[in-house]
Coordinates of C-alpha atoms and ligand atoms in Angstrom, one line a residue:
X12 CA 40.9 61.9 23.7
X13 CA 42.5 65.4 24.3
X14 CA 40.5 68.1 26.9
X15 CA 39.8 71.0 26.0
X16 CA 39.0 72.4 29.4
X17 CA 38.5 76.0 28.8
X18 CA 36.9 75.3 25.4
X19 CA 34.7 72.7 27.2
X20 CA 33.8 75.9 29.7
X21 CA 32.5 77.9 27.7
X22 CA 30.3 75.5 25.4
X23 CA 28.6 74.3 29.0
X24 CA 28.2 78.0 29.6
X25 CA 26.5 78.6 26.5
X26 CA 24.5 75.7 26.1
X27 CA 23.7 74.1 29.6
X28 CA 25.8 70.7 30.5
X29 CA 23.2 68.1 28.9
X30 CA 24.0 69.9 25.6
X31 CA 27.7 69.3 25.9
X32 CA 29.1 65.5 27.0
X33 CA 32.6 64.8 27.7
X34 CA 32.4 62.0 29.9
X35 CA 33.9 58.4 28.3
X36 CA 31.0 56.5 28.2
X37 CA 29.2 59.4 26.7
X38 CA 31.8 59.9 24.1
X39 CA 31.9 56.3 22.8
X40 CA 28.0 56.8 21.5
X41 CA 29.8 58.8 19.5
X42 CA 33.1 57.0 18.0
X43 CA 31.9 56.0 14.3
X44 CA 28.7 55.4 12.3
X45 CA 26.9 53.0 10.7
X46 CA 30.5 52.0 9.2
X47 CA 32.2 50.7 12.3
X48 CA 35.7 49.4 11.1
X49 CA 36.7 52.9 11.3
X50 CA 36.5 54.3 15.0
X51 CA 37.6 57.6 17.1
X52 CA 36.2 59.6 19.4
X53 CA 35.7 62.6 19.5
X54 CA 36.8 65.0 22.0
X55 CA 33.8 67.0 22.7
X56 CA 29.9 66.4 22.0
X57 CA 27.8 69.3 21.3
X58 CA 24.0 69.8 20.3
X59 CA 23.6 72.9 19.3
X60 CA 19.2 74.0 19.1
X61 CA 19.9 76.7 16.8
X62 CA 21.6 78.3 13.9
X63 CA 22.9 81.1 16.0
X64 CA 24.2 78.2 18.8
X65 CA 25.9 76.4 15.5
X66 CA 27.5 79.7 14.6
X67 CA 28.6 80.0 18.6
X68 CA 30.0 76.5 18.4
X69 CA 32.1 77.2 14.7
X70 CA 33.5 80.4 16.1
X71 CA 34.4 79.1 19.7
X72 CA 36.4 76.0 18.5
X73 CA 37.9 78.3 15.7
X74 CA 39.3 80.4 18.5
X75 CA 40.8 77.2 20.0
X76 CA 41.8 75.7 16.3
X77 CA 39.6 73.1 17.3
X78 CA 38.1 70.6 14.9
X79 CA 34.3 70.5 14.2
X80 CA 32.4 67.2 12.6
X81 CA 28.9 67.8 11.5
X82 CA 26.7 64.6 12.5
X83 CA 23.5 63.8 11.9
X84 CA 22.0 60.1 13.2
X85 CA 25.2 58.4 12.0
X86 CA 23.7 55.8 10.2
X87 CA 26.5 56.9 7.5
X88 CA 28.3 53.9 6.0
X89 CA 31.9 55.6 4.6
X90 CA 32.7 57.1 8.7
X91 CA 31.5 60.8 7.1
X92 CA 30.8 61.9 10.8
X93 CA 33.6 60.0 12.4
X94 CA 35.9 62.4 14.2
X95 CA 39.6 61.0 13.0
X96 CA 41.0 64.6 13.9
X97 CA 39.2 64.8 17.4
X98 CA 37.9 67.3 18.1
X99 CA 33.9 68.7 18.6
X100 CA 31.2 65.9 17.4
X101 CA 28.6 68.8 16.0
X102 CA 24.7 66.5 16.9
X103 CA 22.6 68.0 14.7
X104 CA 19.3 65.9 15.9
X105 CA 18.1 68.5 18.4
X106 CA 17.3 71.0 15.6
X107 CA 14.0 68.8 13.9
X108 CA 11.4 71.3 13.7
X109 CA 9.3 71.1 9.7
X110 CA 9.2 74.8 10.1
X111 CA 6.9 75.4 6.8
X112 CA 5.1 73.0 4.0
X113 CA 4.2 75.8 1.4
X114 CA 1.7 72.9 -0.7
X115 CA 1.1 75.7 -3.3
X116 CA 4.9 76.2 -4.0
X117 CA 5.2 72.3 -2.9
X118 CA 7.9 72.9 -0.7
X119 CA 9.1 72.4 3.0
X120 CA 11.4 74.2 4.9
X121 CA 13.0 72.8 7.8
X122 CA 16.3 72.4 10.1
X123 CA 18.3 69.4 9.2
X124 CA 18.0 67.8 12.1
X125 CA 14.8 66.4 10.9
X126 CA 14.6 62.8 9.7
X127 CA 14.0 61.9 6.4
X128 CA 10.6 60.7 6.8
X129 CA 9.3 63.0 8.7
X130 CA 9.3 65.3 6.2
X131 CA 7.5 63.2 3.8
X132 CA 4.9 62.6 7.1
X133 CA 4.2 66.5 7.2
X134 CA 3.4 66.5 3.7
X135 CA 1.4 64.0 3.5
X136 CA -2.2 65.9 4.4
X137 CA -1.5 67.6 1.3
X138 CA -0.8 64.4 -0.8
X139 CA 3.0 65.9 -1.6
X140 CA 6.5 63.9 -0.1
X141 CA 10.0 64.3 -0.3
X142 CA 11.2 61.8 -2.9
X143 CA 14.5 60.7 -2.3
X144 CA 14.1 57.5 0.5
X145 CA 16.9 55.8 1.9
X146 CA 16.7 52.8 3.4
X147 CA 17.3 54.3 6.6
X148 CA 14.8 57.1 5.9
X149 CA 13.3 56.8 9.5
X150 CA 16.5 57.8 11.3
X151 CA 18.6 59.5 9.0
X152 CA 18.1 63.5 8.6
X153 CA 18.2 65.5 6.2
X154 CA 21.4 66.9 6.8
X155 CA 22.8 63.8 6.4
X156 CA 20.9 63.2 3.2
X157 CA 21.9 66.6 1.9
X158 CA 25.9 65.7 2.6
X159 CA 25.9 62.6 1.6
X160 CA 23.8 63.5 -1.5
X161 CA 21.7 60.6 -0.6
X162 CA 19.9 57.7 -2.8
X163 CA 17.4 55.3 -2.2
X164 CA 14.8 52.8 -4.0
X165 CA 12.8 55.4 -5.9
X166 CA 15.9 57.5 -6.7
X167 CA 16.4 55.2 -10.5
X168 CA 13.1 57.4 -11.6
X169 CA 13.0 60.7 -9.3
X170 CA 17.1 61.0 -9.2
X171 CA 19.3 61.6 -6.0
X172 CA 18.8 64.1 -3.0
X173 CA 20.8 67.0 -5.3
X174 CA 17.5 67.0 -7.3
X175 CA 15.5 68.0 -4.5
X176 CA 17.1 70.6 -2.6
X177 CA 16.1 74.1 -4.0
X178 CA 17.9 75.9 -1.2
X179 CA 20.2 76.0 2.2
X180 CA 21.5 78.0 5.1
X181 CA 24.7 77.1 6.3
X182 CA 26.8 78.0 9.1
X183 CA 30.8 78.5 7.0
X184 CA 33.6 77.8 8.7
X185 CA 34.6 81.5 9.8
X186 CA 31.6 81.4 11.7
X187 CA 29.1 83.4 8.7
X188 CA 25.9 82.6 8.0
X189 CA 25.4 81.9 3.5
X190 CA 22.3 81.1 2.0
X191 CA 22.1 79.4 -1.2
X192 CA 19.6 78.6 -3.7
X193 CA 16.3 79.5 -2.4
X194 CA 12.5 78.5 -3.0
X195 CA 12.8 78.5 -6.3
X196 CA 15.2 76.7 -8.8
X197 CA 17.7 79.3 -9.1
X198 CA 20.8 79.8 -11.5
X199 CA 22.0 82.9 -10.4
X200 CA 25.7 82.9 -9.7
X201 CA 28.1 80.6 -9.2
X202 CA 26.2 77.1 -8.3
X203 CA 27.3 76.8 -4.7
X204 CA 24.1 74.6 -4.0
X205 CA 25.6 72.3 -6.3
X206 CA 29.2 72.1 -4.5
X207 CA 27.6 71.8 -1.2
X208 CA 25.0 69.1 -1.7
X209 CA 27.4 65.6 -1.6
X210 CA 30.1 67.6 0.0
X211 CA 29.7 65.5 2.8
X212 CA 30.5 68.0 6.1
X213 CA 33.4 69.4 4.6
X214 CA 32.7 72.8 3.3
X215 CA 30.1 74.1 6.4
X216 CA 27.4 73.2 8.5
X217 CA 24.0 73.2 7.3
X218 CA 21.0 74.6 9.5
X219 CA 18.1 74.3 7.5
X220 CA 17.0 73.9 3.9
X221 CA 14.1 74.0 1.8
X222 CA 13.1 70.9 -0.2
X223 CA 11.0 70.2 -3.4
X224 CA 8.2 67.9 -2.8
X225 CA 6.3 66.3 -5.5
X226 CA 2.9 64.3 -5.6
X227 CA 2.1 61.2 -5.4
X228 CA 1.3 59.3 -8.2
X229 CA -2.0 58.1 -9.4
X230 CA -1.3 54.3 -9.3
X231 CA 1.1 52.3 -7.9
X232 CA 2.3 48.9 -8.8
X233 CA 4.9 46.6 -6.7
X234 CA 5.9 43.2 -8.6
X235 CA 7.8 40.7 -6.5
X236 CA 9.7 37.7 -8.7
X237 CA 11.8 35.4 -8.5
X238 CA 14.9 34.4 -10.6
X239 CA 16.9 30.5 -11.0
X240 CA 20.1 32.9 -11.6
X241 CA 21.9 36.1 -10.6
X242 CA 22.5 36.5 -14.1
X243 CA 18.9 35.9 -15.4
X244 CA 18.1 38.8 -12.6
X245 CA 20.4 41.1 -13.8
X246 CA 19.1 40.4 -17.7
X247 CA 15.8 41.0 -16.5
X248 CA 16.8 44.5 -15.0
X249 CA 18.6 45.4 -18.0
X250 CA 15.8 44.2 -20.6
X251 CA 12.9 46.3 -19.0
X252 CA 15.1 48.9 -19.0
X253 CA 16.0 48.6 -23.0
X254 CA 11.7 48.4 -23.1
X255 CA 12.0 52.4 -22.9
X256 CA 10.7 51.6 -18.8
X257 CA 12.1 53.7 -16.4
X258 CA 10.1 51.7 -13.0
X259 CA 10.3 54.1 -9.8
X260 CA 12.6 50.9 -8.2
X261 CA 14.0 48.3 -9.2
X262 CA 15.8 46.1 -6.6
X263 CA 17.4 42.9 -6.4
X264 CA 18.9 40.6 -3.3
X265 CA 20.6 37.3 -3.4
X266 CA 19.9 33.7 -2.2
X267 CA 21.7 33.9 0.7
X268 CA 19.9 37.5 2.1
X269 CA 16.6 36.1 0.9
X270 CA 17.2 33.7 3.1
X271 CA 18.5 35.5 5.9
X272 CA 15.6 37.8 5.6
X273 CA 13.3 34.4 5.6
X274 CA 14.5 33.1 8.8
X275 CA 14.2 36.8 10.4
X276 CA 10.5 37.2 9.0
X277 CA 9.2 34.1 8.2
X278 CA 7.1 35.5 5.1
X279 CA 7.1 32.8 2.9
X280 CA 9.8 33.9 0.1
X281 CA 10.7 30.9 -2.6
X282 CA 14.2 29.7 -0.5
X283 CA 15.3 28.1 -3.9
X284 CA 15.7 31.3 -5.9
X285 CA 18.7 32.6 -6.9
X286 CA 18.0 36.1 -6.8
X287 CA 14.4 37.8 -5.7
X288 CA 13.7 41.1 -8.1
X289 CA 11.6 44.0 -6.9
X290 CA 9.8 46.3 -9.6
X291 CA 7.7 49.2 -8.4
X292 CA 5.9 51.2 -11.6
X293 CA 4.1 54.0 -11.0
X294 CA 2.3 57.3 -12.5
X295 CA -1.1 57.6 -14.1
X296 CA -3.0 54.8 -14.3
X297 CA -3.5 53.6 -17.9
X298 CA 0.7 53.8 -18.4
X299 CA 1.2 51.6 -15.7
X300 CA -1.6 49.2 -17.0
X301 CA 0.7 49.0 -20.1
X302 CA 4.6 48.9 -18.4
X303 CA 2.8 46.2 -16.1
X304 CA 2.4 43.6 -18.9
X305 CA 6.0 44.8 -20.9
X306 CA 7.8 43.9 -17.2
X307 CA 6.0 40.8 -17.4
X308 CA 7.1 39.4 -20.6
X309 CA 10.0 40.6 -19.9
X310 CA 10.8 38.6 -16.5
X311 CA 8.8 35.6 -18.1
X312 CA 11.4 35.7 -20.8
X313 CA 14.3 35.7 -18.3
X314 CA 13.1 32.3 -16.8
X315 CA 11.3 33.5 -13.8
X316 CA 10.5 30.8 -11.3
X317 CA 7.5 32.8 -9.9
X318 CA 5.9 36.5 -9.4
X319 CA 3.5 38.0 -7.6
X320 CA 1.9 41.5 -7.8
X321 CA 0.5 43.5 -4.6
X322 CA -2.7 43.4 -3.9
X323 CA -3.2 46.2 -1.7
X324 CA -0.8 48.6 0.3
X325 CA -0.5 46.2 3.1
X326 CA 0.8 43.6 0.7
X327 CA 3.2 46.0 -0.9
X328 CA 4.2 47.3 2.4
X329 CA 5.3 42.9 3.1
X330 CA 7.2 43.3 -0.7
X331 CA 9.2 46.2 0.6
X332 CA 9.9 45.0 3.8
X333 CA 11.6 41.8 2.2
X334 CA 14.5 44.5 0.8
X335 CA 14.0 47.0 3.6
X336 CA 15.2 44.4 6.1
X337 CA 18.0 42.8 4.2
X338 CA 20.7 44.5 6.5
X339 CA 19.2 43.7 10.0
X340 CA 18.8 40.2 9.1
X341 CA 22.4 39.5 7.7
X342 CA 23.5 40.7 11.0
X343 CA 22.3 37.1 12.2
X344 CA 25.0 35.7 10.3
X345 CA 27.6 37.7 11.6
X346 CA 27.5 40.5 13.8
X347 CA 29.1 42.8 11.4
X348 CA 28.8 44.1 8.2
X349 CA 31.1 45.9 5.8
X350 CA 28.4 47.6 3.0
X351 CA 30.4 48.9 -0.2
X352 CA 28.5 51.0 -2.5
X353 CA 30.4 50.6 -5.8
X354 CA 28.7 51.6 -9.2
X355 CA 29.0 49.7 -12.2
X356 CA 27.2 49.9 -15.8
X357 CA 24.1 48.1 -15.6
X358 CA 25.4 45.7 -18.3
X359 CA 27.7 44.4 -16.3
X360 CA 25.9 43.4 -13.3
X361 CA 26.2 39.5 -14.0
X362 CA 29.8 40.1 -14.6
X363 CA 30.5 42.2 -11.0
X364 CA 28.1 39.3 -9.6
X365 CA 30.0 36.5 -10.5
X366 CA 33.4 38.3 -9.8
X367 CA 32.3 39.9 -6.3
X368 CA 31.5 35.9 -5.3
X369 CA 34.8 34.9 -6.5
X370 CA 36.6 37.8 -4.5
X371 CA 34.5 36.2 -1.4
X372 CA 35.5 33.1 -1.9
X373 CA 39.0 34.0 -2.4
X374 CA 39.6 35.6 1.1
X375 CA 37.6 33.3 2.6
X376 CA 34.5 35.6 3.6
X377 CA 30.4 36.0 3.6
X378 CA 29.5 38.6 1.4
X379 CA 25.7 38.6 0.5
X380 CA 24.7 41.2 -2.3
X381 CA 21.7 43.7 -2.2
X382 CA 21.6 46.2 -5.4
X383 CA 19.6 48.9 -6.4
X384 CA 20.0 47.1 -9.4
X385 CA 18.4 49.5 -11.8
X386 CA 21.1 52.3 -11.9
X387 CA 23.7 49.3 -11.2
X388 CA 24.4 50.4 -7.6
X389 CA 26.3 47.6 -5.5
X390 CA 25.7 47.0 -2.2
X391 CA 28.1 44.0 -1.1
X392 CA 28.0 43.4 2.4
X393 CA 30.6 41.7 3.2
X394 CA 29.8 39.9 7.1
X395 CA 32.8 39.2 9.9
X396 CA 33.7 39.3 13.5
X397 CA 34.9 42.6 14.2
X398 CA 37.5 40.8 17.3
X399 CA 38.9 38.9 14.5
X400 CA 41.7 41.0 13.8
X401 CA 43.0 38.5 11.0
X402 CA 39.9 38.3 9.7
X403 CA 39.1 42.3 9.2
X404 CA 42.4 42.4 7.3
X405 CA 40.8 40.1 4.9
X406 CA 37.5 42.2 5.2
X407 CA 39.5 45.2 4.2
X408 CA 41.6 43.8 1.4
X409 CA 38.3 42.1 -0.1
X410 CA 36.1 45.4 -0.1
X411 CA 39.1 47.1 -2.1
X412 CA 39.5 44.4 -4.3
X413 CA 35.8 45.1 -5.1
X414 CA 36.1 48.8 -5.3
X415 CA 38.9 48.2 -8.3
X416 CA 36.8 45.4 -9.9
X417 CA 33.9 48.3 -10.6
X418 CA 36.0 51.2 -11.5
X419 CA 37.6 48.0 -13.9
X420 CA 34.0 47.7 -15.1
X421 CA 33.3 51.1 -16.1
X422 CA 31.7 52.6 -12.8
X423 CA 32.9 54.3 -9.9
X424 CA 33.5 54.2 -6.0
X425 CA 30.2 55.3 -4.6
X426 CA 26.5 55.5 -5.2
X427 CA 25.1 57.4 -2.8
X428 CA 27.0 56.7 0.8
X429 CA 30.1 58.7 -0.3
X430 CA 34.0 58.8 0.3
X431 CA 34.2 59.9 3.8
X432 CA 37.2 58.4 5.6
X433 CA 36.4 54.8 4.3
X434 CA 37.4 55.3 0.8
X435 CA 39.8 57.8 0.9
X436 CA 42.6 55.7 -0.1
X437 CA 40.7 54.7 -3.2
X438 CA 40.7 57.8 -4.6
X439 CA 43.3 58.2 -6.7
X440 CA 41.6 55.1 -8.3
X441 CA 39.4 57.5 -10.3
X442 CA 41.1 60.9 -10.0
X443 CA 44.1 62.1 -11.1
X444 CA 46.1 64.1 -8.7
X445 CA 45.1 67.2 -11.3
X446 CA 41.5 66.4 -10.1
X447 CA 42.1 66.0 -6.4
X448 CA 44.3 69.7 -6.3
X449 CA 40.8 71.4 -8.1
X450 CA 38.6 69.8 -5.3
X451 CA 41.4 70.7 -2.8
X452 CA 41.3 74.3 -3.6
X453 CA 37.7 74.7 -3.8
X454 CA 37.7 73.3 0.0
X455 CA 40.5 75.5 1.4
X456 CA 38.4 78.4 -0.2
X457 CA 35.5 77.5 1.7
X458 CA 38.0 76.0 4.8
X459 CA 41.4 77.8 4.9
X460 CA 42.3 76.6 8.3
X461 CA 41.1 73.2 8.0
X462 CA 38.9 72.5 11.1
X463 CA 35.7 71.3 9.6
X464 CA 35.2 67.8 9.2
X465 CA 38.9 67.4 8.0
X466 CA 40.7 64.4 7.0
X467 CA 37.3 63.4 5.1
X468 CA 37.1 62.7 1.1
X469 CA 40.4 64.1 -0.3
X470 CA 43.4 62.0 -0.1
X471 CA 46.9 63.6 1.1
X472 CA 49.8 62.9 1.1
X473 CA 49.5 61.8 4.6
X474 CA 46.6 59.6 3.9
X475 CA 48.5 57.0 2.5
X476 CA 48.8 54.9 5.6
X477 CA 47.1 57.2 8.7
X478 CA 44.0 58.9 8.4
X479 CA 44.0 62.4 10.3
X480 CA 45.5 62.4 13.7
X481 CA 43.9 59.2 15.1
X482 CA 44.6 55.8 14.5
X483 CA 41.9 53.9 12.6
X484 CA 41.7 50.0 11.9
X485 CA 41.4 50.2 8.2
X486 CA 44.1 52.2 7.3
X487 CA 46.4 50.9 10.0
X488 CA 46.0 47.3 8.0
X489 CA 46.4 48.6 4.3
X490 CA 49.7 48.2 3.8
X491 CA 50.3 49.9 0.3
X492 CA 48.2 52.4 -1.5
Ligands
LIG517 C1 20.5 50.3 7.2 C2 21.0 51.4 6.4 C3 20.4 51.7 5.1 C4 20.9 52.7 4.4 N1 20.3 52.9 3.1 C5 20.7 54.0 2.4 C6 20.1 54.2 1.1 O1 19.2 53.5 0.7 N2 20.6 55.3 0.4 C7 21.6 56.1 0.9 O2 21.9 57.0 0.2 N3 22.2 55.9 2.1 C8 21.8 54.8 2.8 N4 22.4 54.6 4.0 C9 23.5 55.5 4.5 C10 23.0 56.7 5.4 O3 21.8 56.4 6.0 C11 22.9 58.0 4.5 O4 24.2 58.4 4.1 C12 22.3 59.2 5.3 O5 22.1 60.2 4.4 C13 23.1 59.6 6.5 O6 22.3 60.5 7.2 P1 22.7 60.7 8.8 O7 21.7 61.7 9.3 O8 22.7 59.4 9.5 O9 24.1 61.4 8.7 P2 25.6 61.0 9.4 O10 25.9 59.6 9.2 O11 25.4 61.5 10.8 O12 26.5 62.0 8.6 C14 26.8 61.7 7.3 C15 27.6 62.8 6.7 O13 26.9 64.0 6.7 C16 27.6 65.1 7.3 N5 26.5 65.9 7.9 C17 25.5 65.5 8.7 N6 24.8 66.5 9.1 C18 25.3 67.6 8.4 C19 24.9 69.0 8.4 N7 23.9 69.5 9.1 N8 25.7 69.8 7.7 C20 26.8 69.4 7.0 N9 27.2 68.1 7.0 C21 26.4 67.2 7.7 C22 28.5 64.4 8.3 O14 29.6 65.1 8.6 C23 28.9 63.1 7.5 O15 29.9 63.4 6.6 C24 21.9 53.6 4.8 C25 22.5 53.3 6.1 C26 22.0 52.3 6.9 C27 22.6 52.1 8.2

């Protein structure tokens, strides 16, 4: 931690002292996100209540060549709002207001300090919500979402946050205000919506931004089954899919979360399975009566060892929260969890299944396996003691080994919880140092000096062993890259 007394001054000046912490214990709130094997605190805490008190915050530390971090909730899972250069943690979380929901343009405009959900809560009086839903749509904002260029369940059918942001104000890192897009789709220019949503903090600081909604759909149906193999799951995924079905989610978990989530909820789910499958259809009424029975032959085919369809919305609600609570209840195994979110081709999910076990096995660890199996999106979660030195070197080494296995495959790094400072090394796994210079100059265009969010998504030549200028666990163990 470095103080920044003067600095420190005039933020308290500005914005009171319970906008601006700098004591320890206030700091360590602070030190990573959701992904916690990465840690550093920042120097500074700021919550800024406006877009003018962002721009006040940008220009002061840019006086002081002072880092900034844009944070949301921190429920990130690649340390996107961990501050490895020190420097000012920018809270985002006071600045919630829905300021509009237009339900004849079916928009809503609002600061992105607003969770996810609530958004899709404001519009729901007019039957419209915001469509992408992470898992952790009840804390994370929209800001986040925006950065990360967030996924979720129903993102196989309505795609990823990038498809629902129409425009943004943002705070750049000389201390201007831009505005891009707008309430309508615009193509106009160069698409500097496009750049910024996924950019994950490093090109500005986002203040508000206006968001498509869409209607609900006529019907909804929710299919719980259950499979005597990974592989016969995956099959299944890939056969409705081949049907010409595109379900709004389609999402698998494995024997051991099913049971982890059993013992947590006690809901009755079929402890012999190998794999549970969840299939939501949905759209007008007499498609879905159609796609219902194709999914059904389909799994039937696949060997299914039981399915049930929801009743009602309280049954669906009890389907959902069998995937929804995956996370929590692994952390009853251990009391940590490394998530990776590699992508692989959807044919191959039996194949990164069987291999991802093997991996496990091979260092000795846990790792229980939710997907959002319809656009082949991995979530391994490998479990550990985070005091077990020894054993979060083997963490570490595993989740690469994993990382190369799907970029082997055909696929990629991330899904939807982006590079951040987690996968940084990995990089140059699927970019070629051509690639990396083209996104380097596009971000010392937007960020000459450096100061927001840096150290975050591009690899340097310094990044091959430290991460910025504070020590972090993961990197400190890699030994090569
Ligand atoms: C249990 C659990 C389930 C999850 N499920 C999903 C899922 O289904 N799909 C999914 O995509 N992700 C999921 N995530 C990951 C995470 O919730 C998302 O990445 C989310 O978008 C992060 O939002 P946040 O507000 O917590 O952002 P933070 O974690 O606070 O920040 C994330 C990134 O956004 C940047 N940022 C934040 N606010 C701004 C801003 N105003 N301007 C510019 N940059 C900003 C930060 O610098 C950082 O790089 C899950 C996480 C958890 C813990």
């Amino acid at each position: 931690m470095v103080h920044h007394h003067e600095l420190e001054r005039k933020l308290k000046a500005l914005f009171g002292e319970d906008n601006v912490l700098c004591e320890p214990e206030d700091l360590l709130v602070y030190e990573c996100d959701a992904e916690t094997l990465d840690t550093a605190l920042p120097d500074l805490v700021v919550l800024p209540g406006s877009t003018a008190e962002v721009q006040a915050v940008v220009r002061a530390a840019a006086e002081h060549g002072v880092p900034v971090t844009p944070r949301g909730a921190g429920t990130g899972l690649s340390g996107g709002a961990t501050t490895v250069s020190g420097g000012i943690s920018l809270v985002m979380t006071r600045m919630s207001r829905i300021l509009q929901i237009d339900p004849l343009d079916s928009i809503a405009i609002v600061e992105v300090g607003a969770t996810n959900l609530s958004v899709s809560h404001a519009a729901l009086t007019h039957g419209l919500y915001f469509a992408p839903d992470p898992s952790s749509q009840v804390a994370s904002t929209i800001g986040g979402n925006i950065a990360e260029n967030a996924g979720g369940p129903h993102c196989l059918k309505y795609g990823m946050t990038t498809s629902h942001v129409l425009g943004l104000k943002m705070v750049l890192p000389d201390g201007n205000i831009a505005r891009l897009g707008g309430r309508t789709r615009s193509q106009i220019g160069l698409d500097l919506l496009g750049v910024v949503v996924g950019s994950e903090g490093t090109l500005g600081i986002v203040t508000e931004a206006v968001l498509r909604l869409i209607p609900r759909a006529q019907a909804v149906e929710t299919m719980l089954a259950y499979f005597p193999s990974v592989e016969a799951c995956g099959q299944a995924v890939s056969d409705i899919v081949a049907e010409g079905i595109i379900p709004a989610a389609m999402e698998m978990i494995d024997k051991l979360t099913l049971n982890a989530v059993e013992d947590y909820l006690h809901m009755g789910l079929n402890r012999d399975a190998a794999a549970l499958l969840i299939v939501e259809l949905d759209g007008p009424e007499i498609e879905i009566s159609v796609h219902r029975k194709i999914v059904e032959q389909v799994v039937a085919a696949n060997k299914s060892i039981g399915l049930t369809w929801a009743t009602d919305d309280a049954h669906r609600a009890r389907i959902w929260k069998a995937r929804k609570a995956s996370f929590g209840a692994l952390g009853r195994i251990r009391p940590n969890g490394y998530v990776l979110d590699g992508v692989i081709p959807r044919s191959k999910l039996a194949t990164a299944i069987t291999r991802i076990n093997q991996i496990g096995e091979k260092h000795k660890l846990i790792v229980a396996n939710v997907y959002h199996a319809g656009d082949g999106n991995l979530h391994p979660c490998v479990l550990y003691h985070r005091d077990n030195l020894e054993e979060v070197h083997r963490v570490v080494t595993a989740g690469r080994e994993i990382l190369e296995l799907c970029v082997e495959l055909g696929g990629t790094l991330s899904g939807e919880h982006g590079i951040g400072v987690e996968k940084i090394l990995a990089m140059s796994l699927v970019f070629t140092e051509a690639d990396l210079k083209a996104m380097r100059w596009l971000k010392n265009s937007f960020d000459p000096r450096g100061l927001t969010n840096p150290s975050k998504v591009l690899p340097t030549p310094k990044s091959c062993g430290e991460s910025g200028g504070r020590p972090l666990s993961q990197h400190q163990l890699m030994t090569s890259c």
